[in-house]
Coordinates of C-alpha atoms and ligand atoms in Angstrom, one line a residue:
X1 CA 0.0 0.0 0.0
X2 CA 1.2 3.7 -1.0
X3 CA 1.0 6.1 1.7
X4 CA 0.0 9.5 1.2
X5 CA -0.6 12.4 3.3
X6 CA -2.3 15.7 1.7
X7 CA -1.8 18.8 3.5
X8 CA -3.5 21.7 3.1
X9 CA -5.3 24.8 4.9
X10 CA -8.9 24.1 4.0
X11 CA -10.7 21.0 2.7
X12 CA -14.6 20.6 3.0
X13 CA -16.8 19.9 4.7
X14 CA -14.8 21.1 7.7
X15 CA -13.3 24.4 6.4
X16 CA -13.6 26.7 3.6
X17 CA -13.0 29.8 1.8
X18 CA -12.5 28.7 -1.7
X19 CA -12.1 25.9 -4.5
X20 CA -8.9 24.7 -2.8
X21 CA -11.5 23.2 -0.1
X22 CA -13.3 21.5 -2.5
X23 CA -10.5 20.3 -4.3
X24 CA -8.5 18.5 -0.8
X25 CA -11.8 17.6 0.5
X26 CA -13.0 15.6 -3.2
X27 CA -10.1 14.5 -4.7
X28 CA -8.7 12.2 -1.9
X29 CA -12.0 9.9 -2.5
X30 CA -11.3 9.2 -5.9
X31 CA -7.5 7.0 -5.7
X32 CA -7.7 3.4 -5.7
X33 CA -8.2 2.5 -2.7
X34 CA -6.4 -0.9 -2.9
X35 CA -2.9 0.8 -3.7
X36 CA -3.1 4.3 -2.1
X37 CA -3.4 5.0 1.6
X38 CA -4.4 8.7 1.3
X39 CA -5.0 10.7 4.3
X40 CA -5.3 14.6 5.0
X41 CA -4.1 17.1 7.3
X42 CA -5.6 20.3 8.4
X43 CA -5.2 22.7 11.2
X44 CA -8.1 22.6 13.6
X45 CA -9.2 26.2 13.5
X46 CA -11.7 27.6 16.0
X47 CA -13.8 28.3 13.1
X48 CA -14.1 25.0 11.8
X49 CA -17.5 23.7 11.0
X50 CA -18.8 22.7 14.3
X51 CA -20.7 19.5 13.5
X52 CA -17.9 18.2 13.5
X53 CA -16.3 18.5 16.5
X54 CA -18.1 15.6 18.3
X55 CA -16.0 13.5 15.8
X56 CA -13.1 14.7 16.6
X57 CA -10.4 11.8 18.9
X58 CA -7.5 12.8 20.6
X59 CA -4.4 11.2 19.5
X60 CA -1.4 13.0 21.0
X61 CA 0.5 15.9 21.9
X62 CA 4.0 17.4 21.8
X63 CA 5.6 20.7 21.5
X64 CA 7.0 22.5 18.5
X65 CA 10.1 24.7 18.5
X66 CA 10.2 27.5 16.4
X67 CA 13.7 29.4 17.2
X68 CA 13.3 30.4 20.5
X69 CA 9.6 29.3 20.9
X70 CA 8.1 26.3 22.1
X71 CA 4.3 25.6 21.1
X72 CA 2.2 22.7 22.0
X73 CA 0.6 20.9 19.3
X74 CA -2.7 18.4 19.7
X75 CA -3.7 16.1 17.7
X76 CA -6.7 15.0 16.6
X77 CA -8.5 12.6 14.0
X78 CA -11.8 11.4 12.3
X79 CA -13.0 9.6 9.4
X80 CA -15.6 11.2 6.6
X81 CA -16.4 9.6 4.1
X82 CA -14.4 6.6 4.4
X83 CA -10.8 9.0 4.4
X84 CA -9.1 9.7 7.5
X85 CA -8.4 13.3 8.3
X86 CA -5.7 14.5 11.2
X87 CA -6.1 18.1 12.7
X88 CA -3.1 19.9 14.4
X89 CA -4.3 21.8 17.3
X90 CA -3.3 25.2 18.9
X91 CA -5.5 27.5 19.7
X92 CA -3.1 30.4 19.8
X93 CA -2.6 29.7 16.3
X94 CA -5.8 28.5 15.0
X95 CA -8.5 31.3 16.5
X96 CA -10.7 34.0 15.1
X97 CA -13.1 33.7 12.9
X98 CA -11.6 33.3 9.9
X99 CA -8.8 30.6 8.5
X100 CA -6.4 33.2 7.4
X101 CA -5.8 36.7 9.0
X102 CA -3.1 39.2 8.7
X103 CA 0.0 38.1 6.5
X104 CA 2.3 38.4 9.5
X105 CA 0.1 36.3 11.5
X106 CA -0.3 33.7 8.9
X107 CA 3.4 33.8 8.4
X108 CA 3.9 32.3 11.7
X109 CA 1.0 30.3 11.9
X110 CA 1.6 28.3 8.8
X111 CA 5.6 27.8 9.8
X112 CA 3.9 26.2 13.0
X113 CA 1.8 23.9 11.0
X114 CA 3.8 23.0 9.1
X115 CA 6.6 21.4 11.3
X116 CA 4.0 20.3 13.6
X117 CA 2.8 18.1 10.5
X118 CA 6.2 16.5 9.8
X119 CA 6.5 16.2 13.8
X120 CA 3.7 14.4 14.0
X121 CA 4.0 11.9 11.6
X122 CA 5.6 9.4 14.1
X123 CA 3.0 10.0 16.6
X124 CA 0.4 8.8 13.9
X125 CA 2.4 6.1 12.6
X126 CA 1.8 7.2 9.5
X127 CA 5.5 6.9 7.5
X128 CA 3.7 8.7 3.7
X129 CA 5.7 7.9 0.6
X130 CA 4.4 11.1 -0.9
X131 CA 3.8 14.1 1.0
X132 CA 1.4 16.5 -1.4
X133 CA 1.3 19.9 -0.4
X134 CA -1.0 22.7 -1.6
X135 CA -0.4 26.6 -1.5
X136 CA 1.9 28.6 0.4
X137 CA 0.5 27.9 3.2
X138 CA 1.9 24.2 3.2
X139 CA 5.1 25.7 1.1
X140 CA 7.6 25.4 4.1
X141 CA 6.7 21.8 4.4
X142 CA 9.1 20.6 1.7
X143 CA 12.1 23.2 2.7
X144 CA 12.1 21.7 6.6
X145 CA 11.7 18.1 5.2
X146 CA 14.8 18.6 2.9
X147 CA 17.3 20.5 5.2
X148 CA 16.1 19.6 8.4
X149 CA 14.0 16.6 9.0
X150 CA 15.8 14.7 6.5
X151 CA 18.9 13.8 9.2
X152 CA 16.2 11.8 10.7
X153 CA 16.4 8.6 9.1
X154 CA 12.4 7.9 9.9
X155 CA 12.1 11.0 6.9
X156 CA 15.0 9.8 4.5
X157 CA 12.9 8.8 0.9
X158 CA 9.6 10.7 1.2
X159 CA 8.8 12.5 -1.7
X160 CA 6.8 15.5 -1.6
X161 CA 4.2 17.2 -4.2
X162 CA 3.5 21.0 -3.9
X163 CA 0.3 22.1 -6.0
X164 CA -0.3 25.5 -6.7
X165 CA -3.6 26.4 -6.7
X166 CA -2.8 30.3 -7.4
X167 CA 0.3 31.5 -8.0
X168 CA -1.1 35.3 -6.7
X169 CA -0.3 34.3 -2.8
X170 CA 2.5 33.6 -2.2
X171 CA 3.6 33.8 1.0
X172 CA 5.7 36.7 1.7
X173 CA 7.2 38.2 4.7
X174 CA 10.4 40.2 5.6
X175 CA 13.4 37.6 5.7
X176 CA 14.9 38.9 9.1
X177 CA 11.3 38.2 10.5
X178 CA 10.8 34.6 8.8
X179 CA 14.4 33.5 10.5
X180 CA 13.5 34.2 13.5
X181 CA 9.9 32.4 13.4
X182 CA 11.2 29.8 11.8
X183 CA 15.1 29.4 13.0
X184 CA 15.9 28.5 9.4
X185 CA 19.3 29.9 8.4
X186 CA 20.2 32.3 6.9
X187 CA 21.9 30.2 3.9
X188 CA 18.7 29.2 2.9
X189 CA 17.5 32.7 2.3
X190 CA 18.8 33.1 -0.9
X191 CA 18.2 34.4 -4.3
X192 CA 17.9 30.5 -5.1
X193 CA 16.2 29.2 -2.4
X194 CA 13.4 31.0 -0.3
X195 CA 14.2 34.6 -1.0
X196 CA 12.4 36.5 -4.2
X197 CA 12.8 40.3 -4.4
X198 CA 13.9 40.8 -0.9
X199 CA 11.4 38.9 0.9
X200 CA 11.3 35.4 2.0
X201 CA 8.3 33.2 -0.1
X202 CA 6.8 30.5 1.4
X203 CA 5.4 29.8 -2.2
X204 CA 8.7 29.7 -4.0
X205 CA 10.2 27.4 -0.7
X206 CA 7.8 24.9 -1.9
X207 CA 8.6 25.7 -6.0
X208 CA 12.2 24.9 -5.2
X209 CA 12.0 22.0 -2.6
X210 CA 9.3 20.0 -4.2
X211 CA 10.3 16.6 -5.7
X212 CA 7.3 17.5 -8.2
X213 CA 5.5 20.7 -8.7
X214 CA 1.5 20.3 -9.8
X215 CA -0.8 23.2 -10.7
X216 CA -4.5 22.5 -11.3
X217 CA -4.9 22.9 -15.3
X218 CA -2.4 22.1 -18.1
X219 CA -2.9 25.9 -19.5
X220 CA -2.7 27.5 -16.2
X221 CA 1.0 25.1 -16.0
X222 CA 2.2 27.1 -19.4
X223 CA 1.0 30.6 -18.2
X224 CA 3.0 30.6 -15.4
X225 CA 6.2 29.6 -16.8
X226 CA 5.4 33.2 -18.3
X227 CA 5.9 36.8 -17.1
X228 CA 2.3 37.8 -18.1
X229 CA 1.5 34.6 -15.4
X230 CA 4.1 33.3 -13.2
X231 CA 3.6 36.5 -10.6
X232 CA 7.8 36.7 -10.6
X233 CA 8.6 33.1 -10.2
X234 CA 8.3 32.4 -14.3
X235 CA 12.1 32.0 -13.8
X236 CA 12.0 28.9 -11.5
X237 CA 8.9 27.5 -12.8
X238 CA 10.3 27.5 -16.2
X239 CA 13.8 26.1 -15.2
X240 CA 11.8 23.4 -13.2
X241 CA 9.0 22.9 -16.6
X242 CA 10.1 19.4 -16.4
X243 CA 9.1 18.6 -12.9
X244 CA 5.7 20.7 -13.3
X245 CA 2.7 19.1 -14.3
X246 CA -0.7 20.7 -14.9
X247 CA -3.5 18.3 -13.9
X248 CA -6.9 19.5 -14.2
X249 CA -8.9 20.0 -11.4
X250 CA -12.7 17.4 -11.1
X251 CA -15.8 18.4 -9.1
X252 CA -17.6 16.3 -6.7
X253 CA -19.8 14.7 -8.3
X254 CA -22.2 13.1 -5.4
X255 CA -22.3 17.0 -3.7
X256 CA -23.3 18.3 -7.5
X257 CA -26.0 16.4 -8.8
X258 CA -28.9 17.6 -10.4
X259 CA -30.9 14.5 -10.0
X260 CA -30.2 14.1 -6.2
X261 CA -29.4 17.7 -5.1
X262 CA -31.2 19.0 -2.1
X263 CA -31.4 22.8 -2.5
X264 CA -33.5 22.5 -5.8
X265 CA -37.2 22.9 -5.7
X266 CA -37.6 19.8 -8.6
X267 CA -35.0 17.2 -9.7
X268 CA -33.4 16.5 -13.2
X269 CA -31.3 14.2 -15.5
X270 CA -29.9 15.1 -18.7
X271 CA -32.9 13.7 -20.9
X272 CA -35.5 16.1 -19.0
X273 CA -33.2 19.6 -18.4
X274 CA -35.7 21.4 -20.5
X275 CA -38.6 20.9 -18.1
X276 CA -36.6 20.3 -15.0
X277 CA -35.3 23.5 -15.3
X278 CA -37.9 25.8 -15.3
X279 CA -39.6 25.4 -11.6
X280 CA -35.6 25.8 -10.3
X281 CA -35.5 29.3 -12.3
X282 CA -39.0 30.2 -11.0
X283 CA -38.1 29.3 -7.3
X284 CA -34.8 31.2 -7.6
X285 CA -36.4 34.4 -9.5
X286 CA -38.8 34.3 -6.6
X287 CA -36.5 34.2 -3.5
X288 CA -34.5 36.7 -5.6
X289 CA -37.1 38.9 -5.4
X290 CA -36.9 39.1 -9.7
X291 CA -39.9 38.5 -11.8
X292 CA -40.5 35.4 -12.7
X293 CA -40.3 35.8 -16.3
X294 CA -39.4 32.1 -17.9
X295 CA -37.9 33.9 -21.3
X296 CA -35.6 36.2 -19.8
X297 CA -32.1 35.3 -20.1
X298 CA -31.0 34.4 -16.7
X299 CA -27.1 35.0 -16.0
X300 CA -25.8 33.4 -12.5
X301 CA -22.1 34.3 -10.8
X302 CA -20.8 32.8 -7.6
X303 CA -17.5 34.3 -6.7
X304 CA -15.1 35.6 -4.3
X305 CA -15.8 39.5 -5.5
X306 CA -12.0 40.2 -6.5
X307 CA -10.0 42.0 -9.9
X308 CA -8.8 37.9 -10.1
X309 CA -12.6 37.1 -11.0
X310 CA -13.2 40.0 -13.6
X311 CA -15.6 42.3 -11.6
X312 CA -13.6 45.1 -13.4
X313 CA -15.1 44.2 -16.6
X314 CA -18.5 43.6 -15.1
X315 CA -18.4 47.1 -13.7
X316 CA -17.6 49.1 -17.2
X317 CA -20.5 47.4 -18.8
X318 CA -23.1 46.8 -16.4
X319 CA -25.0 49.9 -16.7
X320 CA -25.3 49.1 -20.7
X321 CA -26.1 45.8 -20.1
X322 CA -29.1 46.6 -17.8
X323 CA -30.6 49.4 -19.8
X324 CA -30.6 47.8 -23.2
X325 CA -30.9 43.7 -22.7
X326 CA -33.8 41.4 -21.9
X327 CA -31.4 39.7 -18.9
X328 CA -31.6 39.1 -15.6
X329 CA -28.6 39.0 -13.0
X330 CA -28.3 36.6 -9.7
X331 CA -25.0 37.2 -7.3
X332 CA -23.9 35.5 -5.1
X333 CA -20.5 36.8 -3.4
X334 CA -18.7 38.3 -0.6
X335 CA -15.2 40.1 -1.0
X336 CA -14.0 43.6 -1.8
X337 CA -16.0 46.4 -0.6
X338 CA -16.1 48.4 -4.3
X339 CA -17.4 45.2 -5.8
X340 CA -20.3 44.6 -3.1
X341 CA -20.9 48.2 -3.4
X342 CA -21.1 47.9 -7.2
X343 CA -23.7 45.0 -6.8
X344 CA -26.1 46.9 -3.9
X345 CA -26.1 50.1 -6.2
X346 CA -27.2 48.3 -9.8
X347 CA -29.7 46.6 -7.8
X348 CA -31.4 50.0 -6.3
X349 CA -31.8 51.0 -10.0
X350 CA -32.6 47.9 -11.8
X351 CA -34.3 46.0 -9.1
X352 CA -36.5 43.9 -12.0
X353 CA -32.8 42.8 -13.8
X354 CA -30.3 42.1 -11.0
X355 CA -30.5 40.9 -7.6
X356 CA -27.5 40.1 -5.5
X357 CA -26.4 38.1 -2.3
X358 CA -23.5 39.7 -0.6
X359 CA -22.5 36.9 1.9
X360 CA -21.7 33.1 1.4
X361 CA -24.2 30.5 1.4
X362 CA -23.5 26.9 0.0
X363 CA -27.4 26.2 -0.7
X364 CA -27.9 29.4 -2.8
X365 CA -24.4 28.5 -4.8
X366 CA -26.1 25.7 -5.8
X367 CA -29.8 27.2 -6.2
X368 CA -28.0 29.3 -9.1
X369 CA -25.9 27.0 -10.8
X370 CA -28.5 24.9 -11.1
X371 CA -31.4 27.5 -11.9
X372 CA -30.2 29.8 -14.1
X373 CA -29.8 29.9 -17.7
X374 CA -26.1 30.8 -18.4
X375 CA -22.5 31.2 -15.6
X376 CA -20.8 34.4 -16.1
X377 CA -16.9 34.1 -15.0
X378 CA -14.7 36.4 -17.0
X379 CA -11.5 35.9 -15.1
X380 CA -8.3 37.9 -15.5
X381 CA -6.4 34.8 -14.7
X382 CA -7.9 31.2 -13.8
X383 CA -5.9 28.4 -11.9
X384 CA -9.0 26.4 -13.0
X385 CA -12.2 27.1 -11.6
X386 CA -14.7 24.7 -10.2
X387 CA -17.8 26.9 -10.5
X388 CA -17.7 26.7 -14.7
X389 CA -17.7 22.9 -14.4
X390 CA -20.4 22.7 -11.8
X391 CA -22.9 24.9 -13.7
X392 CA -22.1 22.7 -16.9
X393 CA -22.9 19.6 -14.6
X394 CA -26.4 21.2 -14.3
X395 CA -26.8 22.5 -17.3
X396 CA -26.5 26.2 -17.0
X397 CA -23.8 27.4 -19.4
X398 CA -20.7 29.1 -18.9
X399 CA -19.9 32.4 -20.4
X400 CA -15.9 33.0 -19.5
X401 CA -12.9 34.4 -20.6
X402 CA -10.4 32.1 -22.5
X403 CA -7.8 31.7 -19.6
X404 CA -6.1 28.8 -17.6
X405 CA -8.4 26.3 -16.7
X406 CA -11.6 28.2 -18.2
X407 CA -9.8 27.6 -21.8
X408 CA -9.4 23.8 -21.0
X409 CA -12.7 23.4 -19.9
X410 CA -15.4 25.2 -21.7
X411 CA -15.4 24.3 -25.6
X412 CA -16.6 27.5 -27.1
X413 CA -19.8 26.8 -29.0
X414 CA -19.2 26.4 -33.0
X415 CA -22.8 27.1 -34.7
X416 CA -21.4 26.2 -37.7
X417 CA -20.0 22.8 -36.7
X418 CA -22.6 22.4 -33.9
X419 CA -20.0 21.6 -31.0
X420 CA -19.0 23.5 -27.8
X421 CA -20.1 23.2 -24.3
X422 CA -20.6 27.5 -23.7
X423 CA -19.2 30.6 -24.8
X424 CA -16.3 32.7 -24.3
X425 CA -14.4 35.4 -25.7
X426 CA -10.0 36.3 -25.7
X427 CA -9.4 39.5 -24.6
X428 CA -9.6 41.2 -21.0
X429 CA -12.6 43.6 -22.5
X430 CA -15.6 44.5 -21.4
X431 CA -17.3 44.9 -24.4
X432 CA -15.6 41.6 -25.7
X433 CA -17.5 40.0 -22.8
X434 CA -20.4 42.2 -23.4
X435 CA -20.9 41.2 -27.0
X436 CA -20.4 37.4 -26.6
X437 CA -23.0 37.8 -23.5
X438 CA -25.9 39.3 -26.5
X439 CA -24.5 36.4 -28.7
X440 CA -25.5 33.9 -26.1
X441 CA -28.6 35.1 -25.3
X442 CA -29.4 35.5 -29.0
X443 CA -28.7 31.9 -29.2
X444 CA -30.8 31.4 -25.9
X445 CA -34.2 33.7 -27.1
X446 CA -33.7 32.6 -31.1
X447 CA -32.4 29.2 -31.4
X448 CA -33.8 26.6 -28.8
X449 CA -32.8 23.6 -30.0
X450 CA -29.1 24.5 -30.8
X451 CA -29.2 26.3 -27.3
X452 CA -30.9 22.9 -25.5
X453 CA -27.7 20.8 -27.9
X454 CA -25.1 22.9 -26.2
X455 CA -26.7 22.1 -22.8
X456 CA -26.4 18.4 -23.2
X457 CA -22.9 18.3 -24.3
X458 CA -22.2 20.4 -21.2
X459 CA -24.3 17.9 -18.9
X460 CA -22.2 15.4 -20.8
X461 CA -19.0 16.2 -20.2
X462 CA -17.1 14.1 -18.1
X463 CA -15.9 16.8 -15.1
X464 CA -15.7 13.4 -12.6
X465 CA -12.4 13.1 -10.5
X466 CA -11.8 9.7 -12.6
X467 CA -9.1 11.0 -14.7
X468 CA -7.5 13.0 -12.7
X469 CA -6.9 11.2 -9.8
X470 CA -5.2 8.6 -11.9
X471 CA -3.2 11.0 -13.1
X472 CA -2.0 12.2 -9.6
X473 CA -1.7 8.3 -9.1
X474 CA 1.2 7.9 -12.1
X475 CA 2.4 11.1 -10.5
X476 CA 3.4 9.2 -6.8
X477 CA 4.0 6.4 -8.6
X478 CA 7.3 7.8 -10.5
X479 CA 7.9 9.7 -7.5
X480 CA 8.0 6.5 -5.3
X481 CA 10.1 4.5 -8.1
X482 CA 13.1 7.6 -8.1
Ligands
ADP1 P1 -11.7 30.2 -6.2 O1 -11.1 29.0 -5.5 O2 -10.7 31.0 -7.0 O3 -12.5 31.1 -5.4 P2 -13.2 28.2 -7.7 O4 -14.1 28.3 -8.9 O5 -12.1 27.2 -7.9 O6 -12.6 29.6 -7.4 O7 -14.0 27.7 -6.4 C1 -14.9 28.6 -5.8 C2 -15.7 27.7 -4.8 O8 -16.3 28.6 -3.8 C3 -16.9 27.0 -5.5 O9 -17.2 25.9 -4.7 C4 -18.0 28.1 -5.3 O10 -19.3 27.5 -5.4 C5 -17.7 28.6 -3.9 N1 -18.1 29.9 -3.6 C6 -17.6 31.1 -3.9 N2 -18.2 32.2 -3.4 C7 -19.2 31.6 -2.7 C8 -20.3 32.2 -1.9 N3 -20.4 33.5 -1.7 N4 -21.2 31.3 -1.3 C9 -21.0 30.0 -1.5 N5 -20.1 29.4 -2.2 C10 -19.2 30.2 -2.8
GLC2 C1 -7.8 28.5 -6.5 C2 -8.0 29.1 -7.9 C3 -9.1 28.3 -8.7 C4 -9.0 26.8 -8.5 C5 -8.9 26.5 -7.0 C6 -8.8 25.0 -6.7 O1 -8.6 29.1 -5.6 O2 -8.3 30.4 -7.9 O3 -9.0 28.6 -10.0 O4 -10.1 26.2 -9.1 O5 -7.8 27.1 -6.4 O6 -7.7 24.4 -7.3

C-alpha cells in the first residue's frame, strides 16, 4: 500500500473559503483505494464547522520549536467519508473567525503547522511515501523536510508534491522576520532558495524543494512559466517545466448532482433539463425577489468578488447591459467592498434585472448553478475554476474568458459545426464579454434547440475526479520508483 498524506489549509466539509477546499476535501476519494493510503491534514481552526467537532479523537500531543519558541501541538483525527483526516491543534494559532488573518500572522501560523505536520508523523504512525502539499501555506513543508528533517532517518525517501492552486499568494514576509519564526538559516534565504525580491516566499520554498510541482490545469502550468502569469517566479517555474505538471482539477460529483441535489425545488437528468429546469429558475427568481419571467435570459455568478474574478469588466459594462438587454442577473458573493458596493447600487436602480447576495451560502451556490440559464466568470487569470464545471454539470452554461483552466474546460460553441459546451471570448474587455454575453442570449431567445444541444454536451461532459486522480496516481507512482 502507497501512503500519502495531503496537507493543506482548507478542505470541506470542515473548512472553507475557496475551491482549494473542495479540491483536498473531493479528490482524496477518488484514488484506488487498494494501492493508495491517502489521508489529509488540516489545522483545527476555531472556526471549523462545528458539526464536526463531536468526531473529533484525541491522538497525542508534543511541542514545536520554532527558534526560540516552544508551542504545544494536539492532535486529533476522524473519518468522513471513508478518508481519514488528522487536525493539528493550537489554539493560539488557530482562532478568530476566519482561517487566514493578517500576513504576519499567517506567516507564523503556517511555519507552525507545518513542522508540527512532519513532527507528527511518528505520533500517527503514519511513514507517507508522498507528501502532497498545496499553497503557500503548506510551502515550508518541503524546505524543513529537505534541510532539516531529512537527518532523521524515519524521513529519509519521502517525496513531496506541492500544488499551486494560485500563483497570486505567495507567502511573503520580511526575511529577518521569517528566521526568527522559523530558525531557518540564513543560507537558505537566498536568491535561489526562499528569498524572491527581498522577501522570503513561502510559495517559492515549496517551488524549489518539491520533488514535483503540480498546478491544477495544463494551460494554467504554461502561463505561469510566463511573465504575463508566473507573478515573478516564471524564472524557477520554467527552469523546473520538467518537474511541473498541470493536472486539471474534477468536481464532486455526489455534492453536485442535479438528480439528487437537495437545494433545488424539482429534480433532473440530462434527458428532461428542459422541463426540469424551469420550476428551479422560477423558485430562484422568486427568493430573488426578480420577476419570474421564464424567457428572460437568466445570467448566474458565484464568486469571491475580487479583480482575479473579472468584476472590473462587469463594472464598465453593467449599466449598458441593464438598460438595453432582456437579462436578468443573480449574485452571489462576498469580498471587496467596491465590488459589493457595485452590486447593492445596480440593484437599487434595476431591481426587476439584478438581484445580489453579498455573503456566502452553499445552498444558494447551488440554487443558481442549477437555476439559471447561463454562468458568467470572466477571469483575469484562472488556476482552473470549479464553478464553470459545476454549472455545466447542471446544465446552465458558462460564459468565461479564455484563460487557464476556463480555456481547458469550456469548448466554445461552434454554430457552424454544432460543438461547444458554452461561450467565451479572448481578450480582457468589457465589451468583448459584453458582445459574446448578447451572442449567447441571442442563441438562448432565437435558437432553442441549438441552445438545449449545447446544454447536453455540457451535462455530458465528463468533469468526474476519474481521470485526474489517476493522473495524480502515475504522478506518486514515479515519485515513489526515483
Ligand atoms: P476560487 O477558489 O478561486 O474562489 P473556484 O471556482 O475554484 O474559485 O471555487 C470557488 C468555490 O467557492 C466554489 O465551490 C463556489 O461555489 C464557492 N463559492 C464562492 N463564493 C461563494 C459564496 N459567496 N457562497 C457559497 N459558495 C461560494
Ligand atoms: C484557486 C483558484 C481556482 C482553483 C482553486 C482550486 O482558488 O483560484 O481557479 O479552481 O484554487 O484548485
Amino acid at each position: 500500500m502507497k501512503k500519502i498524506l495531503m496537507v493543506s489549509s482548507e478542505a470541506v466539509p470542515f473548512i472553507k473559503t475557496g475551491g482549494l477546499a473542495d479540491v483536498v476535501g473531493s479528490l482524496p476519494r477518488y484514488f484506488n483505494k487498494e494501492e493508495y493510503d491517502v489521508r489529509i491534514i488540516l489545522p483545527k481552526y476555531a472556526c471549523m464547522d462545528q458539526r464536526f467537532l463531536p468526531d473529533l479523537q484525541f491522538v497525542c500531543h508534543f511541542y514545536v520549536n520554532l527558534n526560540w519558541r516552544k508551542q504545544y501541538a494536539g492532535i486529533f483525527k476522524t473519518e468522513y467519508k471513508g478518508v481519514t483526516y488528522y487536525f493539528v491543534d493550537n489554539e493560539f494559532y488557530f482562532a478568530g473567525n476566519n482561517p487566514y488573518n493578517n500576513i504576519h500572522e499567517d506567516i507564523e501560523k503556517f511555519a507552525f503547522f507545518s513542522k508540527a505536520v512532519l513532527m507528527a508523523l511518528p505520533y500517527i504512525d503514519f511513514c507517507p511515501d508522498v507528501i502532497h502539499c498545496n499553497d503557500w501555506q503548506t510551502g515550508l513543508v518541503p524546505v524543513l523536510l529537505k534541510t532539516d528533517f531529512c537527518k532523521d532517518s524515519y524521513y529519509v525517501g519521502m517525496k513531496t508534491v506541492f500544488s499551486i492552486h494560485n500563483m497570486k499568494f505567495q507567502g511573503r514576509w520580511h526575511v529577518r522576520d521569517v528566521m526568527d519564526i522559523t530558525g531557518l538559516p540564513a543560507s537558505i534565504f537566498t536568491a535561489d532558495k526562499l528569498e524572491s525580491y527581498g522577501e522570503a516566499n513561502y510559495l517559492k520554498g515549496g517551488c524549489v524543494y518539491a520533488d514535483a510541482i503540480s498546478t491544477v490545469s495544463p494551460s494554467y502550468a504554461s502561463d505561469i512559466t510566463t511573465p504575463e502569469g508566473g507573478e515573478g517566479l516564471d524564472g524557477l517555474l520554467s527552469a523546473r517545466r520538467d518537474s511541473l505538471y498541470g493536472i486539471v482539477n474534477g468536481i464532486d460529483y455526489d455534492d453536485f448532482n442535479p438528480a439528487t441535489d437537495a437545494a433545488m425545488v424539482e429534480h433532473f437528468s440530462i434527458d428532461n433539463v428542459v422541463d426540469g429546469k424551469k420550476a428551479n429558475k422560477r423558485a430562484l427568481q422568486q427568493s430573488m425577489g426578480l420577476p419570474e419571467k421564464e424567457n428572460a435570459f437568466l445570467i448566474g455568478m458565484v464568486s469571491r468578488l475580487t479583480d482575479q474574478k473579472g468584476f472590473d469588466l462587469v463594472a464598465y459594462v453593467m449599466e449598458e447591459m441593464l438598460s438595453t438587454m432582456d437579462v436578468q442577473f443573480v449574485v452571489l458573493g462576498t469580498g471587496e467592498y467596491r465590488f459589493e458596493e457595485m452590486f447593492h447600487y445596480f440593484q437599487s436602480k434595476y431591481p426587476d434585472k439584478i438581484s445580489s447576495y453579498i455573503g456566502y451560502s452553499e445552498e444558494k451556490a447551488h440554487q443558481i448553478y442549477a437555476s439559471c440559464d447561463a454562468f458568467l466568470m470572466p477571469s483575469l487569470f484562472e488556476p482552473c475554476g470549479l464553478s464553470q464545471m459545476m454549472s455545466m454539470r447542471y446544465g446552465t452554461l458558462p460564459i468565461v474568458r479564455e484563460t487557464g483552466g476556463l480555456k481547458d474546460t469550456v469548448e466554445p460553441y461552434n454554430e457552424y459545426e454544432n460543438k461547444g459546451t458554452g461561450f467565451s471570448f479572448a481578450a480582457y474587455n468589457a465589451h468583448d464579454m459584453m458582445h459574446v454575453i448578447k451572442y449567447a442570449n441571442y442563441v438562448f431567445s432565437n435558437q432553442k434547440e441549438q441552445w438545449n444541444g449545447i446544454v447536453k454536451r455540457a451535462m455530458k461532459t465528463d468533469f468526474s475526479w476519474d481521470a485526474s486522480a489517476r493522473k495524480y496516481e502515475e504522478l506518486y507512482d514515479k515519485l515513489i520508483l526515483q
